[in-house]
Amino acid sequence: MKVCPNCSSVMDDNAKICTQCGYQFDAAPSSSGVDLNQ
């Protein structure tokens, strides 16, 4: 389970869009740890 950072609703891990507010999880910045601003 994951929590929407916009409205705090609990979503399935495979959810791409929050069913409560429409937040798009795929639009979130990558957390790969690679700094692309070098």
CSV table of N, CA and C in Angstrom, one decimal:
chain,number,residue,atom,x,y,z
A,1,MET,N,0.8,-1.2,0.0
A,1,MET,CA,0.0,0.0,0.0
A,1,MET,C,0.9,1.2,0.0
A,2,LYS,N,0.4,2.3,-0.7
A,2,LYS,CA,1.1,3.6,-0.6
A,2,LYS,C,0.1,4.7,-0.3
A,3,VAL,N,0.6,5.8,0.1
A,3,VAL,CA,-0.2,6.9,0.5
A,3,VAL,C,0.0,8.1,-0.5
A,4,CYS,N,-1.1,8.6,-0.9
A,4,CYS,CA,-1.0,9.8,-1.9
A,4,CYS,C,-0.4,11.0,-1.2
A,5,PRO,N,0.6,11.6,-1.7
A,5,PRO,CA,1.2,12.7,-1.1
A,5,PRO,C,0.4,14.0,-1.2
A,6,ASN,N,-0.7,13.9,-2.0
A,6,ASN,CA,-1.5,15.1,-2.2
A,6,ASN,C,-2.7,15.1,-1.2
A,7,CYS,N,-3.3,14.0,-1.0
A,7,CYS,CA,-4.5,13.9,-0.2
A,7,CYS,C,-4.5,12.9,1.0
A,8,SER,N,-3.4,12.1,1.0
A,8,SER,CA,-3.2,11.2,2.1
A,8,SER,C,-4.1,9.9,2.0
A,9,SER,N,-4.7,9.7,0.9
A,9,SER,CA,-5.5,8.5,0.7
A,9,SER,C,-4.6,7.3,0.5
A,10,VAL,N,-5.0,6.1,1.0
A,10,VAL,CA,-4.2,4.9,0.9
A,10,VAL,C,-4.6,4.3,-0.5
A,11,MET,N,-3.6,3.9,-1.3
A,11,MET,CA,-3.8,3.3,-2.6
A,11,MET,C,-3.1,2.0,-2.7
A,12,ASP,N,-3.4,1.2,-3.6
A,12,ASP,CA,-2.7,-0.1,-3.9
A,12,ASP,C,-1.3,0.3,-4.4
A,13,ASP,N,-0.3,-0.5,-4.2
A,13,ASP,CA,1.0,-0.3,-4.7
A,13,ASP,C,1.1,-0.1,-6.2
A,14,ASN,N,0.2,-0.7,-7.0
A,14,ASN,CA,0.2,-0.6,-8.4
A,14,ASN,C,-0.6,0.5,-9.0
A,15,ALA,N,-1.2,1.4,-8.1
A,15,ALA,CA,-2.0,2.5,-8.5
A,15,ALA,C,-1.2,3.5,-9.3
A,16,LYS,N,-1.7,4.0,-10.4
A,16,LYS,CA,-1.0,5.0,-11.1
A,16,LYS,C,-1.6,6.4,-10.9
A,17,ILE,N,-2.8,6.4,-10.5
A,17,ILE,CA,-3.5,7.7,-10.2
A,17,ILE,C,-4.4,7.5,-9.0
A,18,CYS,N,-4.4,8.5,-8.1
A,18,CYS,CA,-5.2,8.5,-6.9
A,18,CYS,C,-6.6,8.6,-7.3
A,19,THR,N,-7.4,7.6,-6.7
A,19,THR,CA,-8.9,7.6,-7.0
A,19,THR,C,-9.6,8.7,-6.3
A,20,GLN,N,-9.0,9.3,-5.3
A,20,GLN,CA,-9.7,10.4,-4.5
A,20,GLN,C,-9.4,11.8,-5.1
A,21,CYS,N,-8.2,12.1,-5.5
A,21,CYS,CA,-7.9,13.4,-5.9
A,21,CYS,C,-7.3,13.5,-7.4
A,22,GLY,N,-7.0,12.4,-7.9
A,22,GLY,CA,-6.5,12.4,-9.3
A,22,GLY,C,-5.0,12.6,-9.4
A,23,TYR,N,-4.3,12.6,-8.3
A,23,TYR,CA,-2.8,12.7,-8.3
A,23,TYR,C,-2.2,11.6,-9.2
A,24,GLN,N,-1.3,12.0,-10.0
A,24,GLN,CA,-0.6,11.0,-10.9
A,24,GLN,C,0.7,10.6,-10.3
A,25,PHE,N,0.8,9.4,-9.8
A,25,PHE,CA,2.0,8.9,-9.1
A,25,PHE,C,3.2,8.8,-10.1
A,26,ASP,N,3.0,8.6,-11.4
A,26,ASP,CA,4.0,8.5,-12.4
A,26,ASP,C,4.7,9.8,-12.6
A,27,ALA,N,4.0,10.9,-12.3
A,27,ALA,CA,4.5,12.2,-12.5
A,27,ALA,C,5.5,12.7,-11.4
A,28,ALA,N,5.6,11.8,-10.4
A,28,ALA,CA,6.5,12.2,-9.3
A,28,ALA,C,8.0,12.0,-9.7
A,29,PRO,N,8.9,12.9,-9.2
A,29,PRO,CA,10.3,12.8,-9.5
A,29,PRO,C,10.9,11.4,-9.2
A,30,SER,N,11.8,11.0,-10.0
A,30,SER,CA,12.5,9.7,-9.8
A,30,SER,C,13.3,9.7,-8.5
A,31,SER,N,13.2,8.6,-7.8
A,31,SER,CA,14.0,8.5,-6.6
A,31,SER,C,15.2,7.5,-6.7
A,32,SER,N,15.8,7.5,-7.9
A,32,SER,CA,16.8,6.6,-8.2
A,32,SER,C,18.1,7.0,-7.6
A,33,GLY,N,18.2,8.2,-7.0
A,33,GLY,CA,19.4,8.7,-6.4
A,33,GLY,C,20.5,9.2,-7.4
A,34,VAL,N,20.1,9.3,-8.7
A,34,VAL,CA,21.0,9.9,-9.7
A,34,VAL,C,20.8,11.3,-9.8
A,35,ASP,N,21.8,12.1,-9.7
A,35,ASP,CA,21.7,13.6,-9.9
A,35,ASP,C,21.8,13.9,-11.3
A,36,LEU,N,20.8,14.4,-12.0
A,36,LEU,CA,20.8,14.7,-13.4
A,36,LEU,C,21.3,16.1,-13.7
A,37,ASN,N,21.5,16.9,-12.6
A,37,ASN,CA,21.9,18.3,-12.8
A,37,ASN,C,23.4,18.5,-12.7
A,38,GLN,N,24.2,17.6,-13.1
A,38,GLN,CA,25.6,17.7,-13.0
A,38,GLN,C,26.2,18.4,-14.2
